PDB file of C-alpha atoms in Angstrom:
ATOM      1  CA  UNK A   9      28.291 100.790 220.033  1.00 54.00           C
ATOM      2  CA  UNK A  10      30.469 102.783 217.426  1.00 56.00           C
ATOM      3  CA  UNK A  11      33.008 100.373 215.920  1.00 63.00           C
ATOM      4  CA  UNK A  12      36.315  99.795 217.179  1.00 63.00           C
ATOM      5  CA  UNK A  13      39.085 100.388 214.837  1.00 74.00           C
ATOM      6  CA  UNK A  14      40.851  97.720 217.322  1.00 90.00           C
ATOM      7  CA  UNK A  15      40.211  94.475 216.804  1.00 96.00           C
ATOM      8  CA  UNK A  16      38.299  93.021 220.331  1.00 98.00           C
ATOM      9  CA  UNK A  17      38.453  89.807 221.812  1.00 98.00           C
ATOM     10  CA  UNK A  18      35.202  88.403 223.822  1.00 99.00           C
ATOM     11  CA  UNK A  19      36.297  84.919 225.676  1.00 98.00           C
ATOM     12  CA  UNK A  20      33.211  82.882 225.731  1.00 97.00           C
ATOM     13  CA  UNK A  21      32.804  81.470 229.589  1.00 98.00           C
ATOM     14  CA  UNK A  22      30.972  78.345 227.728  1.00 95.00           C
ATOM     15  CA  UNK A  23      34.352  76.996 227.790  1.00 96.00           C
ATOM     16  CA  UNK A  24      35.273  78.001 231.412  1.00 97.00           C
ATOM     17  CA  UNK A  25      34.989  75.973 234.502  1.00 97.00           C
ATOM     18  CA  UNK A  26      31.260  76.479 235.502  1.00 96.00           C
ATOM     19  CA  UNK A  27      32.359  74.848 239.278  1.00 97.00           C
ATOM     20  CA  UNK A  28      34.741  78.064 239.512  1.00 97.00           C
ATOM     21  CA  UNK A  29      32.597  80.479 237.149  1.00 98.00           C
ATOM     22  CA  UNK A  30      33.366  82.914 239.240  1.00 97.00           C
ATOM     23  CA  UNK A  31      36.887  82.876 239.090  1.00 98.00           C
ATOM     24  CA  UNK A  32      37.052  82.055 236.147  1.00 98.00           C
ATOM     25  CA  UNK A  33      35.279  85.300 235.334  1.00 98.00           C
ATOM     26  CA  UNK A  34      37.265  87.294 237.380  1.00 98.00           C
ATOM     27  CA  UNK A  35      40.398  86.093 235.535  1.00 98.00           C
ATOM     28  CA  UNK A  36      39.493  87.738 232.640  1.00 98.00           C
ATOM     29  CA  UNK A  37      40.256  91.764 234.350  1.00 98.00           C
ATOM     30  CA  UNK A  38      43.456  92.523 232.956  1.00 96.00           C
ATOM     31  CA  UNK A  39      43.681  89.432 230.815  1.00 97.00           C
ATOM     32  CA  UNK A  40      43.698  91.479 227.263  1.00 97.00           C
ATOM     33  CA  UNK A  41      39.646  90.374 226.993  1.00 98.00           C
ATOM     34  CA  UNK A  42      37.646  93.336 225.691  1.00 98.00           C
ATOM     35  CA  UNK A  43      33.789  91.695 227.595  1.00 99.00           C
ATOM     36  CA  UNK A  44      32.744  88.559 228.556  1.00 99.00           C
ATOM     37  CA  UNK A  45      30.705  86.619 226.108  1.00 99.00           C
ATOM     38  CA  UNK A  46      27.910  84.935 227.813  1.00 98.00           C
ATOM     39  CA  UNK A  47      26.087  81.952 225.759  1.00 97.00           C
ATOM     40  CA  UNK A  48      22.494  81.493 226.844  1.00 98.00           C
ATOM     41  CA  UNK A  49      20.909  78.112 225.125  1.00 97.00           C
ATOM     42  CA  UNK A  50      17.299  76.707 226.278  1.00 97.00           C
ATOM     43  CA  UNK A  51      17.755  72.876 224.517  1.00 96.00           C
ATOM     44  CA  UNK A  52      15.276  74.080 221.619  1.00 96.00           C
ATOM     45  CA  UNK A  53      16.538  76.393 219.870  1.00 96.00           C
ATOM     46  CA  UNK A  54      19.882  74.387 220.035  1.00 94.00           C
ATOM     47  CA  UNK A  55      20.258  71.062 221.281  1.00 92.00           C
ATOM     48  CA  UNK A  56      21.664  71.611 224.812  1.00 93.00           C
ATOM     49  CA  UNK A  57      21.321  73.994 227.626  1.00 96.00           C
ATOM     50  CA  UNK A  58      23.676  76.214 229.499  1.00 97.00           C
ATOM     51  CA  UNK A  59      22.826  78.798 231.772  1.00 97.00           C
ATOM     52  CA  UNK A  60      19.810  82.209 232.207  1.00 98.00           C
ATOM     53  CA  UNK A  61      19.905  85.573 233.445  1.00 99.00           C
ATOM     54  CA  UNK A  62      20.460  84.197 237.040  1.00 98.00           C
ATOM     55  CA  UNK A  63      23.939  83.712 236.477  1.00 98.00           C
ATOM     56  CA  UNK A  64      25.036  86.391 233.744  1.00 99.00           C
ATOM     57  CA  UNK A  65      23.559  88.756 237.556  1.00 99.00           C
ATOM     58  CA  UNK A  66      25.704  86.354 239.798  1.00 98.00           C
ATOM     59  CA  UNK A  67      29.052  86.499 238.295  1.00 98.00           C
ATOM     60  CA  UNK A  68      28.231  90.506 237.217  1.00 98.00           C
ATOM     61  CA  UNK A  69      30.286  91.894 240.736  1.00 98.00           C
ATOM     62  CA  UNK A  70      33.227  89.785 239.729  1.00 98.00           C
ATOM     63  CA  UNK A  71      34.219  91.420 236.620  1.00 98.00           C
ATOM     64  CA  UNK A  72      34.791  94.760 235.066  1.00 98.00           C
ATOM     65  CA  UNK A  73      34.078  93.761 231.724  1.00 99.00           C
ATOM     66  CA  UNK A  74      31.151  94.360 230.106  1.00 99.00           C
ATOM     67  CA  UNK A  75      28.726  91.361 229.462  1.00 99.00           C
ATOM     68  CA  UNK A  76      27.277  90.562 226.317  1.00 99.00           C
ATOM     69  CA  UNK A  77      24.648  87.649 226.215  1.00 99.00           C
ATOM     70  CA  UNK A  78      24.096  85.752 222.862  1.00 98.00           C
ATOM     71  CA  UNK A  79      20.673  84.523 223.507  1.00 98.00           C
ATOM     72  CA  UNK A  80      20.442  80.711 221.186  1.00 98.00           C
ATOM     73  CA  UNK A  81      16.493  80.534 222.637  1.00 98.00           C
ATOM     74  CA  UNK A  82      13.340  80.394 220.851  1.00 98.00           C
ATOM     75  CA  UNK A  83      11.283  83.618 221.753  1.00 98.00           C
ATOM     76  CA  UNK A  84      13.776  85.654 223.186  1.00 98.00           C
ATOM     77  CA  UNK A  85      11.700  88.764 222.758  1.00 98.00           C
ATOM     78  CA  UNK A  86      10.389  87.155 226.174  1.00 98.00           C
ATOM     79  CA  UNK A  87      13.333  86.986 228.068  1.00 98.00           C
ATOM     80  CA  UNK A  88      15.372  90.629 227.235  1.00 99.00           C
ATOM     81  CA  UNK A  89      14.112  92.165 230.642  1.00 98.00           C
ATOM     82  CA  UNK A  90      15.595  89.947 232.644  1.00 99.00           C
ATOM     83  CA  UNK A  91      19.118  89.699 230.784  1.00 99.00           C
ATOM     84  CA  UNK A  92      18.729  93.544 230.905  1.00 99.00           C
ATOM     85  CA  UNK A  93      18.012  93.304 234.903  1.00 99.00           C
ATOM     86  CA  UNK A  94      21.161  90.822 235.273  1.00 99.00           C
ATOM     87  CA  UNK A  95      23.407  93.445 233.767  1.00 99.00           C
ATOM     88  CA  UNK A  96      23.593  92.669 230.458  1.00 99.00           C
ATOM     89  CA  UNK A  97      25.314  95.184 228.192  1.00 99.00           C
ATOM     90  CA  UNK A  98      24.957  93.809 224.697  1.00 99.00           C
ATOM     91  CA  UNK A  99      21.784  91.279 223.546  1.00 99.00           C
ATOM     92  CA  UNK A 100      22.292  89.500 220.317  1.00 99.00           C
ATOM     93  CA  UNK A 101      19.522  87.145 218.954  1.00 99.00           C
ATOM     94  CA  UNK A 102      19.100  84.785 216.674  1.00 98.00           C
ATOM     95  CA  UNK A 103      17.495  86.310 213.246  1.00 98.00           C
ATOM     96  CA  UNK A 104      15.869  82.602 212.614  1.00 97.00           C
ATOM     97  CA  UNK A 105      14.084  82.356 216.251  1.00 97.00           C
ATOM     98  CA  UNK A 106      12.469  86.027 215.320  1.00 97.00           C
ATOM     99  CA  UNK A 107       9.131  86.396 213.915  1.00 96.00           C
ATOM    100  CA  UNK A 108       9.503  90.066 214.109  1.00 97.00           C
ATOM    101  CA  UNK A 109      13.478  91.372 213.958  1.00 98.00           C
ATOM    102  CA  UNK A 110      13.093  94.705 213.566  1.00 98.00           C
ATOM    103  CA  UNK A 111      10.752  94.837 216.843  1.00 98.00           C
ATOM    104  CA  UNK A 112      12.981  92.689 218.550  1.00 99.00           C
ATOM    105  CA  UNK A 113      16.020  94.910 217.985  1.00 99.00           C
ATOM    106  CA  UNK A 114      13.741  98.306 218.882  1.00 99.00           C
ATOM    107  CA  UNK A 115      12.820  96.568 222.286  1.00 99.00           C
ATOM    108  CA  UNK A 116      16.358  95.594 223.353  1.00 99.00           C
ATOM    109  CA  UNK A 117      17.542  98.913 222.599  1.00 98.00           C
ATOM    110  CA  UNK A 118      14.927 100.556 224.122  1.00 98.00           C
ATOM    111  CA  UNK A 119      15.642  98.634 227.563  1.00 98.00           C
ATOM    112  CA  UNK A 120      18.801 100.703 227.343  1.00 98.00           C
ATOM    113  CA  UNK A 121      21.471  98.145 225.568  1.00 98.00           C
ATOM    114  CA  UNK A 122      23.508  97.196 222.345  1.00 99.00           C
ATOM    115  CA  UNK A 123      21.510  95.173 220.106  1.00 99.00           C
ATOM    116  CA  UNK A 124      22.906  92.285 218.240  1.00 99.00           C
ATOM    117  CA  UNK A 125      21.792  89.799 215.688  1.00 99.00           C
ATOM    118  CA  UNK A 126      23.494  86.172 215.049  1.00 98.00           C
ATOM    119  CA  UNK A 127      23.170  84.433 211.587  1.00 98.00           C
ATOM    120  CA  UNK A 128      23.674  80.423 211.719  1.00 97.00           C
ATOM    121  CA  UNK A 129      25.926  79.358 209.020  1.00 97.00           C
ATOM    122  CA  UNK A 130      23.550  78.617 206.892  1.00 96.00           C
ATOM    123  CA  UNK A 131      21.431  81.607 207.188  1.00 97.00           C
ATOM    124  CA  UNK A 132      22.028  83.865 204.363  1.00 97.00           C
ATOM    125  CA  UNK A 133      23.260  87.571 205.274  1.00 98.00           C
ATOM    126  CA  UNK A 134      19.798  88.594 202.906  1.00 96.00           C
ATOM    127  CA  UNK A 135      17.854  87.501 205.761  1.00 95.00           C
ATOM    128  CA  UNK A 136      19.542  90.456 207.642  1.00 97.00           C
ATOM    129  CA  UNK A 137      19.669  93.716 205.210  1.00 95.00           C
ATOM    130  CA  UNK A 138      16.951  95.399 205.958  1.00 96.00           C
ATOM    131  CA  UNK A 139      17.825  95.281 209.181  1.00 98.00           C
ATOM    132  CA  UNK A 140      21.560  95.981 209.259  1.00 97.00           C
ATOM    133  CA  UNK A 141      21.216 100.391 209.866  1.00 97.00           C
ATOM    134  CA  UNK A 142      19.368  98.763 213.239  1.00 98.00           C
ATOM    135  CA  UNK A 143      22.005  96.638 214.424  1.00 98.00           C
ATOM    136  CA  UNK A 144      24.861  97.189 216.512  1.00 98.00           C
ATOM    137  CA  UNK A 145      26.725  94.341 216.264  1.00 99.00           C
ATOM    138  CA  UNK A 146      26.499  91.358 213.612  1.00 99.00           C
ATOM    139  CA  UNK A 147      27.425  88.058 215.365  1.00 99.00           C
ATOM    140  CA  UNK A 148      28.451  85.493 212.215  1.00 98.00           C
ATOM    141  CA  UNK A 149      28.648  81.854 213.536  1.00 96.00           C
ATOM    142  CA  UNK A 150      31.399  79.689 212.260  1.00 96.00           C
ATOM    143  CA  UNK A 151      30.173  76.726 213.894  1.00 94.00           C
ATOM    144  CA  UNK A 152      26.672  75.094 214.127  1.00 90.00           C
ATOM    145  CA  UNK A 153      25.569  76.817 217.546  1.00 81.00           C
ATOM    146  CA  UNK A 154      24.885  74.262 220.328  1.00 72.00           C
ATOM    147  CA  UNK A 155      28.045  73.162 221.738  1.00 70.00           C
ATOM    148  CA  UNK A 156      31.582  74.576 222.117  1.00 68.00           C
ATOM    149  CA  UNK A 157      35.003  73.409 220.966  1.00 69.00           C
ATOM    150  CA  UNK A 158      33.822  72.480 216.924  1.00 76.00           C
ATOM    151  CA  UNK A 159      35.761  72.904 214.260  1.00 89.00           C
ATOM    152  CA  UNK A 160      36.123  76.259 212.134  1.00 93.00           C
ATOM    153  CA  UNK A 161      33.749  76.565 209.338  1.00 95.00           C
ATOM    154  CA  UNK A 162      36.298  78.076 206.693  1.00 96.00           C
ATOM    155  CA  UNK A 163      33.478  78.540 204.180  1.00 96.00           C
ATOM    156  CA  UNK A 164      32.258  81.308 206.792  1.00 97.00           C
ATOM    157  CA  UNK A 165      35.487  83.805 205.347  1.00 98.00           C
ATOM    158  CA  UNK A 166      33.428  85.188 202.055  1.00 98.00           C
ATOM    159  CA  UNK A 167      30.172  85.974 204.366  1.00 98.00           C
ATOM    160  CA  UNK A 168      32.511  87.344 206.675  1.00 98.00           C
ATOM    161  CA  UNK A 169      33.770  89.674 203.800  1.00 98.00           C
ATOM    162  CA  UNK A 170      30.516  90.289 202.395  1.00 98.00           C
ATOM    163  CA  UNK A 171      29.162  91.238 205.565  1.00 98.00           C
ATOM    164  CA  UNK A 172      31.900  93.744 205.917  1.00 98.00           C
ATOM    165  CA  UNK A 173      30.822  95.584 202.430  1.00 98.00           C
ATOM    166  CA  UNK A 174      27.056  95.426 203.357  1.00 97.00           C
ATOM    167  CA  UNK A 175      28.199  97.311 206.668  1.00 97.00           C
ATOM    168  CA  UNK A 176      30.655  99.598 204.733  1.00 97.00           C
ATOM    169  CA  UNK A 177      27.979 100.752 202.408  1.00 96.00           C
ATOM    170  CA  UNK A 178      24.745 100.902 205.436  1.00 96.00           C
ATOM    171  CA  UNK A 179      25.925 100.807 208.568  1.00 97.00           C
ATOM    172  CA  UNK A 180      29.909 101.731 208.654  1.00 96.00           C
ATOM    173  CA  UNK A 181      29.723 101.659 212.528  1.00 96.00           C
ATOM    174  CA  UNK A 182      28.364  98.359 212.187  1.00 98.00           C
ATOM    175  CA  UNK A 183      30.685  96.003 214.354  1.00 98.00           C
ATOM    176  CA  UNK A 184      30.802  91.990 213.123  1.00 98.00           C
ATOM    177  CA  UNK A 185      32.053  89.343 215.391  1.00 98.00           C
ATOM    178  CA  UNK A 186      32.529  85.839 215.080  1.00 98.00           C
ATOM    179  CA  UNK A 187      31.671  83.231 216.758  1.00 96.00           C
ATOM    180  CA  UNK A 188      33.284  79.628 216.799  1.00 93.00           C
ATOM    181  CA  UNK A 189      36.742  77.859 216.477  1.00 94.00           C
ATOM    182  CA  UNK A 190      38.529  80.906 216.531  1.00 96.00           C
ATOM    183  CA  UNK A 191      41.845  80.408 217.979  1.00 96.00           C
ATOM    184  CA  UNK A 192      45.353  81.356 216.764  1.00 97.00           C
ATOM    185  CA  UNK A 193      45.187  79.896 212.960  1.00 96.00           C
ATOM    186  CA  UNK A 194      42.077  81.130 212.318  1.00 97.00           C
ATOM    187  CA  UNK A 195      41.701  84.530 213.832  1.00 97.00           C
ATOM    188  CA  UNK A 196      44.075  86.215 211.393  1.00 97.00           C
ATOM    189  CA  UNK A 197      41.426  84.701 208.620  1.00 98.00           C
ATOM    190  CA  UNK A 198      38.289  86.250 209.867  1.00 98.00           C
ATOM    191  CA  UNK A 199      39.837  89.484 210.907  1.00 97.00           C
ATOM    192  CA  UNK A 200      41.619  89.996 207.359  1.00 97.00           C
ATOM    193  CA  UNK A 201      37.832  88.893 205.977  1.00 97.00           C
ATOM    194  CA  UNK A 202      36.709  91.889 208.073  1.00 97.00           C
ATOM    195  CA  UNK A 203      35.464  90.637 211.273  1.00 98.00           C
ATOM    196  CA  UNK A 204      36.714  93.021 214.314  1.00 98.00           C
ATOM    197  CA  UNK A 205      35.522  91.099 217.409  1.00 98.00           C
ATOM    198  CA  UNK A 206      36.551  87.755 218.179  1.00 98.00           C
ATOM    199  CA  UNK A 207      34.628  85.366 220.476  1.00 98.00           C
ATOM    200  CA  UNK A 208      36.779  83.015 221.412  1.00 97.00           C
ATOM    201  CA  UNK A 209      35.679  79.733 224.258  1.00 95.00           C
ATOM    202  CA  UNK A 210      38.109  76.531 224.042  1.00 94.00           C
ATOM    203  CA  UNK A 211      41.342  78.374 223.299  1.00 96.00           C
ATOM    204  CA  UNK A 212      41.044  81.034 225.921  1.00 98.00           C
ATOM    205  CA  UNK A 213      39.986  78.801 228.606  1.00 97.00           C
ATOM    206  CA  UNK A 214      41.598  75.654 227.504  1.00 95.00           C
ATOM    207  CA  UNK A 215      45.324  77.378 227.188  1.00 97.00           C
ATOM    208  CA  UNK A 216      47.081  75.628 229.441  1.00 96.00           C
ATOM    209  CA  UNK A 217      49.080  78.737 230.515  1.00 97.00           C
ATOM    210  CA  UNK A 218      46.122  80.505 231.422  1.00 97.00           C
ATOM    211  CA  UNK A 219      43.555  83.201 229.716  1.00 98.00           C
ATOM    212  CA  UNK A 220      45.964  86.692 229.582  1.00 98.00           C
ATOM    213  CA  UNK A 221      48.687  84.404 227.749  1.00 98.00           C
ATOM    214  CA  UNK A 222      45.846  82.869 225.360  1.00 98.00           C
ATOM    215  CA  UNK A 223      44.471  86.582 224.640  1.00 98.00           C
ATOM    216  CA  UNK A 224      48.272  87.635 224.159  1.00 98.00           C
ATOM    217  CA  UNK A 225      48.655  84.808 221.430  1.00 97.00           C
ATOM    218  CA  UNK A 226      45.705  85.634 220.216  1.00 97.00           C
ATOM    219  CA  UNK A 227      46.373  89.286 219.204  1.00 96.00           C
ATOM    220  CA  UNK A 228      49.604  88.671 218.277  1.00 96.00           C
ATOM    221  CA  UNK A 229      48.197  85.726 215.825  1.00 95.00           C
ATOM    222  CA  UNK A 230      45.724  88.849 214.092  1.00 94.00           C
ATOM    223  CA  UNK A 231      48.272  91.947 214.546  1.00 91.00           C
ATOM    224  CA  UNK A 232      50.969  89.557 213.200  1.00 79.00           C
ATOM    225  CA  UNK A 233      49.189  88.463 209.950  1.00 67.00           C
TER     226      UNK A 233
END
């Protein structure tokens, strides 16, 4: 995945309607959404669970977008075939539930996809840098992971910048997204910090006008700034 000089938007279907998934996934075609962002959590490695492989293959027919799957599981080295299978098109895992990072990244990318890594906010981007030539995509949470709609972490913006320089100086393709509270007040933050992909849940899906007038406010929030 070269980077995009254009700043993307992933709407996280954590924050959809999971009795109209489908739906709500098809809503996104046309919407101004770059992929669907699609959050898999086991109730260990975070404390709750969401959803598996079965339904990132279910609602695959009912989009055009591609689907990336941020996997917030213990062992996910165990569980990349079948996201792969489903239709995934991007993998990111957790850099804390990896004993082994590097082989983790070599095996999702040899099963044919992007390969991301996601740093807690409290995980250092150190823990990353030997790493970063390998990655694809660096996934910097701004929230505790677990649950959606939380606050903003603003103290996220200088690892968001440093991130950037790491990436400048060993991976300039290197794409860095962001992950929680983003919404209109806050995108224009992380994207002047040097974030260009924006994963956005509760203010896509909770607009009440709808997800291609929340992705329209939302770009106009970061292109405005």
């Amino acid at each position: 995945m070269q980077k995009n000089n254009r700043v993307q938007i992933f709407p996280s279907i954590l924050a959809a309607d999971f009795g109209n998934l489908s739906k709500a996934v098809t809503s996104l075609d046309g919407s101004g959404a770059d992929a669907v962002h699609c959050d898999t959590m086991d109730g260990r490695y975070v404390p709750n669970i969401s959803f598996g492989p079965m339904v990132v293959k279910a609602i695959k027919p009912h989009t055009s977008l591609p689907l990336c799957c941020h996997l917030m599981i213990e062992e996910p080295e165990n569980y990349i075939d079948a996201f792969v299978d489903a239709g995934a098109f991007e993998i990111s895992v957790h850099a804390e539930a990896c004993v082994h990072l590097h082989r983790v990244i070599q095996q999702i990318k040899a099963a044919g996809v992007l390969a991301g890594v996601a740093l807690n906010p409290s995980t250092p981007l150190c823990m990353v840098e030997n790493v970063f030539s390998d990655m694809d995509m660096l996934l910097v949470m701004t929230v505790n992971p677990g649950f959606g709609g939380q606050s903003f972490i603003p103290e996220m913006l200088p690892k968001i910048a440093m991130a950037r320089q790491m990436a400048n100086e060993l991976n300039p393709d290197l794409n860095i997204a962001v992950d929680g509270g983003i919404d209109v007040k806050t995108a224009p933050e992380v994207v002047r910090a040097g974030a260009n992909i924006l994963i956005a849940g509760s203010s896509v899906f909770g607009h009440p006008e709808g997800v291609k007038q929340a992705c329209a406010e939302l770009r106009s929030a970061f292109e405005d700034a």
